[in-house]
Amino acid sequence: MRQRQIGETVNIINGGIECGNNMNPQLENRIGFYKYFSTLLNMPIPDNLGQYCASLK
């Protein structure tokens, strides 16, 4: 089973603004919030957050 990541979610919610522009301030900000809340909830933080979204064309 394929594990979903934050980049796919960002693409669905706000893809035209945050995705496809490499790592940009909006995407980095969203990833920062993801890491913050994951830490508060003791959830694992996957590697390469946002890579899927940043690499979209």
C-alpha positions as semicolon CSV with decimal commas, in nm:
position;residue;x (nm);y (nm);z (nm)
1;M;0,000;0,000;0,000
2;R;0,130;0,343;-0,093
3;Q;0,175;0,588;0,191
4;R;0,032;0,935;0,130
5;Q;0,240;1,242;0,207
6;I;0,177;1,608;0,269
7;G;0,275;1,711;-0,086
8;E;-0,024;1,531;-0,235
9;T;-0,254;1,695;0,018
10;V;-0,114;2,042;-0,055
11;N;-0,160;1,980;-0,427
12;I;-0,528;1,897;-0,374
13;I;-0,597;2,192;-0,143
14;N;-0,383;2,469;-0,293
15;G;-0,186;2,316;-0,579
16;G;-0,189;2,607;-0,819
17;I;-0,031;2,840;-0,566
18;E;0,207;2,618;-0,370
19;C;0,295;2,331;-0,602
20;G;0,514;2,321;-0,911
21;N;0,741;2,607;-0,807
22;N;1,012;2,401;-0,638
23;M;1,039;2,475;-0,267
24;N;0,879;2,816;-0,216
25;P;0,790;3,018;0,096
26;Q;0,426;2,905;0,097
27;L;0,518;2,536;0,076
28;E;0,797;2,572;0,331
29;N;0,555;2,746;0,570
30;R;0,298;2,466;0,535
31;I;0,568;2,203;0,594
32;G;0,680;2,393;0,904
33;F;0,328;2,378;1,046
34;Y;0,306;2,009;0,961
35;K;0,630;1,939;1,147
36;Y;0,520;2,149;1,445
37;F;0,187;1,973;1,490
38;S;0,336;1,630;1,419
39;T;0,583;1,690;1,700
40;L;0,306;1,800;1,938
41;L;0,110;1,484;1,857
42;N;0,417;1,256;1,872
43;M;0,367;1,153;1,509
44;P;0,658;1,047;1,290
45;I;0,775;1,306;1,038
46;P;0,851;1,153;0,697
47;D;1,162;1,245;0,500
48;N;1,139;1,470;0,195
49;L;0,824;1,652;0,296
50;G;0,684;1,849;0,005
51;Q;0,902;1,683;-0,258
52;Y;0,597;1,556;-0,450
53;C;0,437;1,899;-0,457
54;A;0,757;2,090;-0,534
55;S;0,840;1,867;-0,831
56;L;0,506;1,905;-1,010
57;K;0,510;2,079;-1,346
